[in-house]
Amino acid sequence: MSMPTIKHVRAFTLRGGGADYHDQADGHWIDDHISTPMSKYPEYRQSRRSFGLNVLGTLVVEIEASDGTVGFSVTTGGDLGCWIVEKHLARFIEGARVTDIEKIWDQMYNATLFYGRKGIVLNTISGVDLALWDLLAKVRKEPVHALLGGPVRDELTFYATGARPDLAKEMGFIGGKMPLHHGPAEREEGLKKNLEMLADMRAKVGSDFWLMLDCWMSLDVEYATRLATAARNEFGLKWIEEALSPDDYWGYAELRRNVPRGLLVSTGEHEATRWGFRLLLEMECCDILQPDVGWCGGITELIKISNLADAHGKLVVPHGSSVYSYHFVITRHNSPFAEFLMMAPKADEVVPMFNPQLLDEPVPVNGRMKASALDAPGFGVRLNPDCALYRPFPR
Ligand SMILES: [Mg+2]
């Protein structure tokens, strides 16, 4: 079979939820007084949108092959991501064979080293990479997971992230991860409220259900140690997530040494590339790595991160990212379960994570998803034609 070449890459922006899942209307649990590194400023404490968490918007990358097949992806990146794709990365993509995924990644990464390495540039490289995997799998008429070695389990099991682990338990999830609401700036009273929320939820879900806290980079080592110790010893917390700044590898190493035995330390959703995760592993920063496949460098890089983690005996439980995670998690022994982000404003029902941007996006039923739900070619999703795409830098 002769492999098609890539004719065009196009980059679009899109507003209103979806891949930029923080871009929600008022009254959503995901923007309700969640502790952040900006919470030290009272004027930015109530809402994450107030300090601009939703400024980027969704980046849609569309790649068209010479045989007419189109692959696409969505991630967070907006206009800036479009600029990087159209003005810089397109030269490495157009004209290449659809199988040139590894070479294109290497060229994109090395050509952007002088202004990239992490953040928006890696989000954008991830977006291109996911679209390339979608394209190649569609050309081959196979699901992406088949290209990754195939499923190692018959189904995925999920924990739920949201404000209502008690409802998540009723819906069949294996655990519930809540956002932390009060940071160190709210002092002892805030710490007390954080523990009261956990106590209340533990009483509602019983003793066996996993409960986790997502601290969204907002704590310091001392506060995180106190919180984790009380939360583990009194309320059986399963893990404490992203307690510190992603730049503070030394703090994570100290926190992991400080917390009670059995409590897991997780981080990595704002980390990127094999080199960033190598630091987390070699400095013994955590027990669970949580790369976001739409931000860490795409599937091509997640393979490397996952293999490195496996050799260190660590779990990889990717952050959110819907089908882009599911196709990977189902192929890995060291990714035994997956995250589901509850995007219903009150976290009281299961809705597709990237709603409304994708069609055919599978969701867990009773906290599970059969491997057969992922058997359509590519990542198995379509862009919703009702969503208005905007191409800021057409060529
Ligand atoms: Mg998180």
Short mmCIF file of C-alpha atoms and ligand atoms in Angstrom, two decimals:
data_model
loop_
_atom_site.label_atom_id
_atom_site.label_comp_id
_atom_site.label_asym_id
_atom_site.label_seq_id
_atom_site.Cartn_x
_atom_site.Cartn_y
_atom_site.Cartn_z
CA MET A 1 0.00 0.00 0.00
CA SER A 2 1.43 3.39 -0.94
CA MET A 3 1.19 5.84 1.91
CA PRO A 4 -0.52 9.17 1.19
CA THR A 5 1.34 12.41 1.79
CA ILE A 6 0.08 15.42 3.74
CA LYS A 7 -1.44 18.15 1.59
CA HIS A 8 -2.60 20.75 4.10
CA VAL A 9 -2.61 21.56 7.80
CA ARG A 10 -5.12 24.10 9.07
CA ALA A 11 -5.54 25.55 12.58
CA PHE A 12 -8.76 26.95 14.02
CA THR A 13 -10.02 28.36 17.30
CA LEU A 14 -13.27 27.56 19.02
CA ARG A 15 -14.91 29.02 22.14
CA GLY A 16 -17.32 27.68 24.75
CA GLY A 17 -16.12 24.65 26.73
CA GLY A 18 -14.85 21.58 24.92
CA ALA A 19 -11.09 21.06 24.94
CA ASP A 20 -10.72 24.35 26.84
CA TYR A 21 -13.00 22.92 29.50
CA HIS A 22 -12.46 25.85 31.87
CA ASP A 23 -14.30 28.10 29.40
CA GLN A 24 -17.71 27.58 31.04
CA ALA A 25 -20.68 29.79 31.94
CA ASP A 26 -21.34 31.10 35.47
CA GLY A 27 -22.41 28.67 38.19
CA HIS A 28 -20.18 25.74 37.13
CA TRP A 29 -18.46 23.74 39.91
CA ILE A 30 -15.17 24.02 37.99
CA ASP A 31 -15.02 27.76 38.67
CA ASP A 32 -16.40 27.93 42.21
CA HIS A 33 -13.79 29.31 44.63
CA ILE A 34 -11.13 26.74 43.74
CA SER A 35 -7.75 27.14 45.40
CA THR A 36 -5.08 28.33 42.92
CA PRO A 37 -1.67 30.02 43.05
CA MET A 38 -3.60 33.28 42.42
CA SER A 39 -5.78 32.80 45.53
CA LYS A 40 -3.31 34.88 47.56
CA TYR A 41 -4.92 37.87 45.81
CA PRO A 42 -8.46 38.19 47.23
CA GLU A 43 -9.73 39.77 44.00
CA TYR A 44 -8.82 36.59 42.06
CA ARG A 45 -9.95 34.06 44.67
CA GLN A 46 -13.57 33.39 43.79
CA SER A 47 -13.18 32.55 40.10
CA ARG A 48 -10.38 31.09 37.99
CA ARG A 49 -11.81 32.84 34.95
CA SER A 50 -11.18 36.14 36.80
CA PHE A 51 -7.43 35.71 36.34
CA GLY A 52 -7.80 34.42 32.79
CA LEU A 53 -7.85 30.64 32.95
CA ASN A 54 -10.16 30.62 29.92
CA VAL A 55 -8.21 33.11 27.77
CA LEU A 56 -6.74 30.58 25.36
CA GLY A 57 -9.78 28.75 24.00
CA THR A 58 -9.72 25.54 22.01
CA LEU A 59 -7.20 24.85 19.24
CA VAL A 60 -8.45 22.62 16.41
CA VAL A 61 -5.78 21.13 14.13
CA GLU A 62 -6.97 19.61 10.87
CA ILE A 63 -4.60 17.67 8.60
CA GLU A 64 -5.62 16.60 5.10
CA ALA A 65 -3.84 13.84 3.19
CA SER A 66 -3.37 13.45 -0.57
CA ASP A 67 -6.05 10.70 -0.65
CA GLY A 68 -8.61 13.09 0.89
CA THR A 69 -8.51 11.58 4.39
CA VAL A 70 -8.71 14.22 7.14
CA GLY A 71 -7.36 13.79 10.67
CA PHE A 72 -8.05 16.31 13.40
CA SER A 73 -7.62 16.99 17.09
CA VAL A 74 -8.75 19.46 19.74
CA THR A 75 -6.64 20.80 22.61
CA THR A 76 -6.15 24.05 24.50
CA GLY A 77 -4.26 26.69 22.53
CA GLY A 78 -6.50 29.19 20.74
CA ASP A 79 -5.07 31.94 18.52
CA LEU A 80 -1.52 31.49 19.78
CA GLY A 81 -1.59 27.82 18.88
CA CYS A 82 -2.96 28.66 15.42
CA TRP A 83 -0.12 31.11 14.85
CA ILE A 84 2.49 28.48 15.78
CA VAL A 85 0.92 25.86 13.49
CA GLU A 86 0.38 28.08 10.45
CA LYS A 87 3.47 30.32 10.65
CA HIS A 88 6.02 27.82 11.91
CA LEU A 89 5.11 24.12 12.13
CA ALA A 90 3.31 23.75 8.78
CA ARG A 91 6.66 23.47 6.94
CA PHE A 92 7.46 20.20 8.76
CA ILE A 93 4.01 18.71 8.15
CA GLU A 94 2.97 19.53 4.58
CA GLY A 95 4.65 17.25 2.05
CA ALA A 96 5.57 14.60 4.64
CA ARG A 97 4.18 11.06 4.51
CA VAL A 98 1.32 10.30 6.90
CA THR A 99 3.64 7.77 8.57
CA ASP A 100 6.32 10.40 9.38
CA ILE A 101 4.96 11.00 12.90
CA GLU A 102 8.21 10.51 14.83
CA LYS A 103 10.23 12.65 12.42
CA ILE A 104 7.65 15.45 12.40
CA TRP A 105 7.58 15.46 16.24
CA ASP A 106 11.35 15.72 16.41
CA GLN A 107 11.44 18.56 13.89
CA MET A 108 8.62 20.48 15.62
CA TYR A 109 10.25 20.13 19.03
CA ASN A 110 13.79 20.99 17.98
CA ALA A 111 12.75 23.87 15.72
CA THR A 112 10.84 25.51 18.61
CA LEU A 113 13.43 24.94 21.35
CA PHE A 114 14.43 28.62 21.28
CA TYR A 115 10.94 29.68 22.43
CA GLY A 116 9.21 26.43 23.38
CA ARG A 117 9.96 23.39 25.58
CA LYS A 118 6.74 23.59 27.65
CA GLY A 119 3.42 25.42 27.82
CA ILE A 120 1.60 26.70 24.73
CA VAL A 121 4.23 25.42 22.27
CA LEU A 122 3.93 21.88 23.63
CA ASN A 123 0.13 22.16 23.67
CA THR A 124 0.35 23.02 19.99
CA ILE A 125 2.84 20.27 19.15
CA SER A 126 0.50 17.90 21.01
CA GLY A 127 -2.44 19.09 18.91
CA VAL A 128 -0.55 18.43 15.67
CA ASP A 129 0.64 15.06 16.94
CA LEU A 130 -2.87 13.93 17.92
CA ALA A 131 -4.19 14.99 14.51
CA LEU A 132 -1.38 12.99 12.84
CA TRP A 133 -2.29 9.83 14.82
CA ASP A 134 -5.96 10.37 13.97
CA LEU A 135 -5.03 10.75 10.29
CA LEU A 136 -2.75 7.70 10.11
CA ALA A 137 -5.27 5.50 11.91
CA LYS A 138 -8.04 6.67 9.55
CA VAL A 139 -5.85 5.98 6.50
CA ARG A 140 -5.28 2.48 7.90
CA LYS A 141 -8.99 2.18 8.87
CA GLU A 142 -8.03 1.21 12.42
CA PRO A 143 -8.58 2.72 15.86
CA VAL A 144 -5.55 4.55 17.30
CA HIS A 145 -5.29 1.97 20.12
CA ALA A 146 -4.56 -0.72 17.49
CA LEU A 147 -1.54 1.29 16.33
CA LEU A 148 -0.37 1.47 19.97
CA GLY A 149 -0.26 -2.30 20.42
CA GLY A 150 -3.92 -3.00 21.12
CA PRO A 151 -5.99 -3.20 24.30
CA VAL A 152 -4.59 -5.06 27.32
CA ARG A 153 -8.03 -5.04 29.03
CA ASP A 154 -11.62 -5.53 27.90
CA GLU A 155 -12.73 -2.26 29.45
CA LEU A 156 -11.62 0.97 31.07
CA THR A 157 -12.60 1.82 34.63
CA PHE A 158 -12.91 5.44 35.70
CA TYR A 159 -12.74 7.71 38.68
CA ALA A 160 -14.68 10.97 38.47
CA THR A 161 -13.36 14.48 38.99
CA GLY A 162 -15.92 16.96 40.26
CA ALA A 163 -17.64 18.50 43.22
CA ARG A 164 -19.85 15.47 44.01
CA PRO A 165 -18.01 12.20 44.69
CA ASP A 166 -21.16 11.00 46.48
CA LEU A 167 -23.09 11.18 43.21
CA ALA A 168 -20.12 9.73 41.29
CA LYS A 169 -20.27 6.69 43.55
CA GLU A 170 -23.95 6.20 42.72
CA MET A 171 -23.02 6.47 39.03
CA GLY A 172 -20.57 3.55 39.34
CA PHE A 173 -17.21 5.34 39.40
CA ILE A 174 -14.36 3.81 41.45
CA GLY A 175 -13.48 7.08 43.18
CA GLY A 176 -14.05 10.81 43.33
CA LYS A 177 -11.56 13.65 43.17
CA MET A 178 -12.63 17.01 44.51
CA PRO A 179 -11.07 20.41 43.96
CA LEU A 180 -9.55 22.03 47.05
CA HIS A 181 -11.37 25.26 47.84
CA HIS A 182 -9.11 27.11 50.28
CA GLY A 183 -5.42 27.87 50.01
CA PRO A 184 -2.75 28.92 52.51
CA ALA A 185 -3.84 32.60 52.30
CA GLU A 186 -7.09 31.61 54.03
CA ARG A 187 -5.01 30.35 56.96
CA GLU A 188 -6.24 28.00 59.69
CA GLU A 189 -9.89 28.69 58.99
CA GLY A 190 -9.42 27.63 55.36
CA LEU A 191 -7.57 24.47 56.34
CA LYS A 192 -10.40 23.62 58.72
CA LYS A 193 -12.97 24.13 55.95
CA ASN A 194 -10.95 21.93 53.56
CA LEU A 195 -10.94 19.11 56.10
CA GLU A 196 -14.63 19.61 56.89
CA MET A 197 -15.49 19.17 53.21
CA LEU A 198 -13.53 15.92 53.17
CA ALA A 199 -15.14 14.74 56.42
CA ASP A 200 -18.59 15.46 55.02
CA MET A 201 -17.84 13.58 51.80
CA ARG A 202 -16.28 10.62 53.63
CA ALA A 203 -19.46 10.35 55.72
CA LYS A 204 -21.54 10.33 52.53
CA VAL A 205 -19.53 7.77 50.52
CA GLY A 206 -18.58 5.30 53.27
CA SER A 207 -15.14 3.98 54.10
CA ASP A 208 -14.15 2.09 50.92
CA PHE A 209 -14.69 4.64 48.15
CA TRP A 210 -11.57 6.45 46.92
CA LEU A 211 -11.45 10.16 47.72
CA MET A 212 -8.78 12.44 46.32
CA LEU A 213 -7.96 16.15 46.51
CA ASP A 214 -6.79 18.22 43.53
CA CYS A 215 -4.83 21.23 44.81
CA TRP A 216 -4.11 22.83 41.41
CA MET A 217 -0.56 24.03 42.19
CA SER A 218 -1.83 26.19 45.07
CA LEU A 219 -0.03 25.04 48.24
CA ASP A 220 3.38 25.19 49.87
CA VAL A 221 5.21 22.17 51.31
CA GLU A 222 4.29 22.93 54.91
CA TYR A 223 0.59 23.44 54.23
CA ALA A 224 0.40 20.46 51.88
CA THR A 225 2.08 18.24 54.48
CA ARG A 226 -0.40 19.27 57.19
CA LEU A 227 -3.37 18.86 54.88
CA ALA A 228 -2.22 15.49 53.52
CA THR A 229 -1.41 14.10 56.97
CA ALA A 230 -4.78 15.00 58.47
CA ALA A 231 -6.67 14.01 55.32
CA ARG A 232 -4.99 10.60 55.21
CA ASN A 233 -5.06 9.77 58.91
CA GLU A 234 -8.58 11.03 59.64
CA PHE A 235 -10.43 10.56 56.33
CA GLY A 236 -8.48 7.97 54.31
CA LEU A 237 -7.47 10.27 51.44
CA LYS A 238 -6.21 8.21 48.47
CA TRP A 239 -3.98 10.82 46.84
CA ILE A 240 -3.07 14.48 46.97
CA GLU A 241 -2.79 15.95 43.49
CA GLU A 242 -0.62 18.76 42.15
CA ALA A 243 -0.11 20.32 45.57
CA LEU A 244 2.79 22.54 44.48
CA SER A 245 4.04 24.60 41.54
CA PRO A 246 5.09 22.31 38.67
CA ASP A 247 8.50 24.02 38.79
CA ASP A 248 9.10 22.99 42.41
CA TYR A 249 10.57 19.48 41.92
CA TRP A 250 12.45 19.85 45.23
CA GLY A 251 9.21 20.66 47.06
CA TYR A 252 7.47 17.61 45.60
CA ALA A 253 10.34 15.38 46.69
CA GLU A 254 10.08 16.79 50.21
CA LEU A 255 6.30 16.48 50.29
CA ARG A 256 6.48 12.85 49.20
CA ARG A 257 8.93 12.13 52.03
CA ASN A 258 6.66 13.95 54.50
CA VAL A 259 3.24 12.39 53.84
CA PRO A 260 1.92 9.34 55.75
CA ARG A 261 2.65 5.90 54.32
CA GLY A 262 -0.03 4.79 51.90
CA LEU A 263 -1.01 8.27 50.75
CA LEU A 264 -0.08 8.73 47.10
CA VAL A 265 1.36 11.95 45.73
CA SER A 266 0.37 12.71 42.14
CA THR A 267 1.34 15.43 39.70
CA GLY A 268 2.28 16.15 36.10
CA GLU A 269 -0.77 17.61 34.39
CA HIS A 270 1.19 20.83 33.74
CA GLU A 271 4.47 19.02 32.96
CA ALA A 272 5.65 18.31 29.41
CA THR A 273 8.03 16.05 27.48
CA ARG A 274 10.08 13.01 28.52
CA TRP A 275 12.66 15.35 30.07
CA GLY A 276 10.17 17.05 32.41
CA PHE A 277 8.80 13.68 33.53
CA ARG A 278 12.31 12.28 33.88
CA LEU A 279 12.93 14.96 36.52
CA LEU A 280 9.73 14.00 38.39
CA LEU A 281 10.78 10.34 38.33
CA GLU A 282 14.45 10.67 39.18
CA MET A 283 13.81 13.18 41.97
CA GLU A 284 11.15 10.83 43.41
CA CYS A 285 8.52 13.56 43.33
CA CYS A 286 5.39 11.41 43.11
CA ASP A 287 3.70 8.01 42.91
CA ILE A 288 1.36 8.69 40.00
CA LEU A 289 2.22 10.68 36.86
CA GLN A 290 -0.68 12.56 35.28
CA PRO A 291 0.43 13.83 31.87
CA ASP A 292 -2.23 15.47 29.72
CA VAL A 293 -1.85 13.99 26.24
CA GLY A 294 -3.07 17.27 24.73
CA TRP A 295 -0.36 19.23 26.55
CA CYS A 296 2.64 16.96 27.25
CA GLY A 297 3.64 16.40 23.60
CA GLY A 298 0.84 14.19 22.26
CA ILE A 299 0.68 10.41 21.92
CA THR A 300 4.22 10.24 20.49
CA GLU A 301 5.66 11.76 23.67
CA LEU A 302 3.24 10.03 26.05
CA ILE A 303 4.58 6.65 24.83
CA LYS A 304 8.06 7.71 25.98
CA ILE A 305 6.86 9.17 29.28
CA SER A 306 4.85 6.03 29.99
CA ASN A 307 7.75 3.69 29.24
CA LEU A 308 10.07 5.70 31.45
CA ALA A 309 7.48 5.59 34.25
CA ASP A 310 7.01 1.85 33.80
CA ALA A 311 10.74 1.25 34.21
CA HIS A 312 10.54 3.24 37.47
CA GLY A 313 7.56 1.19 38.67
CA LYS A 314 5.19 4.19 38.52
CA LEU A 315 1.61 4.52 37.34
CA VAL A 316 0.56 6.85 34.54
CA VAL A 317 -3.03 8.06 34.86
CA PRO A 318 -3.40 10.75 32.20
CA HIS A 319 -5.19 13.97 33.01
CA GLY A 320 -8.68 14.27 31.43
CA SER A 321 -8.47 14.63 27.64
CA SER A 322 -11.24 12.18 26.71
CA VAL A 323 -10.67 9.88 23.72
CA TYR A 324 -7.08 11.03 23.35
CA SER A 325 -6.37 9.42 26.75
CA TYR A 326 -8.71 6.44 26.43
CA HIS A 327 -6.98 5.04 23.33
CA PHE A 328 -3.68 5.13 25.21
CA VAL A 329 -4.78 3.95 28.66
CA ILE A 330 -6.44 0.82 27.29
CA THR A 331 -3.07 -0.29 25.82
CA ARG A 332 -0.95 0.10 28.98
CA HIS A 333 -0.50 -2.14 32.02
CA ASN A 334 0.82 0.75 34.12
CA SER A 335 -2.34 2.81 33.44
CA PRO A 336 -4.88 0.68 35.32
CA PHE A 337 -7.73 3.25 35.33
CA ALA A 338 -8.65 6.57 33.76
CA GLU A 339 -9.98 9.99 34.75
CA PHE A 340 -13.41 11.25 33.80
CA LEU A 341 -14.05 14.96 34.22
CA MET A 342 -17.65 15.67 35.23
CA MET A 343 -18.58 18.55 32.97
CA ALA A 344 -22.22 18.89 34.07
CA PRO A 345 -22.32 22.25 35.96
CA LYS A 346 -23.46 20.54 39.18
CA ALA A 347 -21.44 17.33 38.56
CA ASP A 348 -24.70 15.43 38.82
CA GLU A 349 -24.75 13.62 35.46
CA VAL A 350 -22.34 12.16 32.93
CA VAL A 351 -21.94 14.36 29.85
CA PRO A 352 -19.21 14.00 27.20
CA MET A 353 -16.01 15.61 28.48
CA PHE A 354 -15.41 17.76 25.39
CA ASN A 355 -19.07 18.60 24.94
CA PRO A 356 -20.21 20.24 22.63
CA GLN A 357 -17.22 20.13 20.29
CA LEU A 358 -17.08 16.42 19.41
CA LEU A 359 -19.68 14.02 18.02
CA ASP A 360 -19.60 10.29 18.85
CA GLU A 361 -17.52 10.98 22.01
CA PRO A 362 -17.93 7.86 24.19
CA VAL A 363 -18.72 8.22 27.91
CA PRO A 364 -18.46 5.75 30.80
CA VAL A 365 -21.55 3.75 31.72
CA ASN A 366 -21.57 2.58 35.35
CA GLY A 367 -18.04 3.97 35.58
CA ARG A 368 -16.82 1.70 32.77
CA MET A 369 -16.21 1.77 29.04
CA LYS A 370 -15.88 -1.31 26.86
CA ALA A 371 -12.83 -1.43 24.60
CA SER A 372 -15.30 -1.98 21.77
CA ALA A 373 -16.58 1.59 22.32
CA LEU A 374 -13.20 2.69 20.91
CA ASP A 375 -13.20 0.63 17.72
CA ALA A 376 -14.05 3.30 15.12
CA PRO A 377 -11.11 4.44 12.91
CA GLY A 378 -8.79 7.13 14.30
CA PHE A 379 -9.84 8.47 17.68
CA GLY A 380 -13.41 7.70 16.63
CA VAL A 381 -14.81 11.20 16.98
CA ARG A 382 -16.04 13.91 14.60
CA LEU A 383 -16.01 17.68 14.94
CA ASN A 384 -19.49 18.99 15.67
CA PRO A 385 -20.44 21.04 12.59
CA ASP A 386 -22.63 23.28 14.80
CA CYS A 387 -19.48 24.68 16.45
CA ALA A 388 -18.21 27.81 14.65
CA LEU A 389 -14.55 27.39 13.68
CA TYR A 390 -12.41 30.48 13.12
CA ARG A 391 -9.08 30.37 11.25
CA PRO A 392 -7.10 33.44 12.32
CA PHE A 393 -4.00 32.91 10.13
CA PRO A 394 -5.12 31.35 6.82
CA ARG A 395 -2.44 30.61 4.23
MG MG B 1 -5.64 18.11 38.41
#
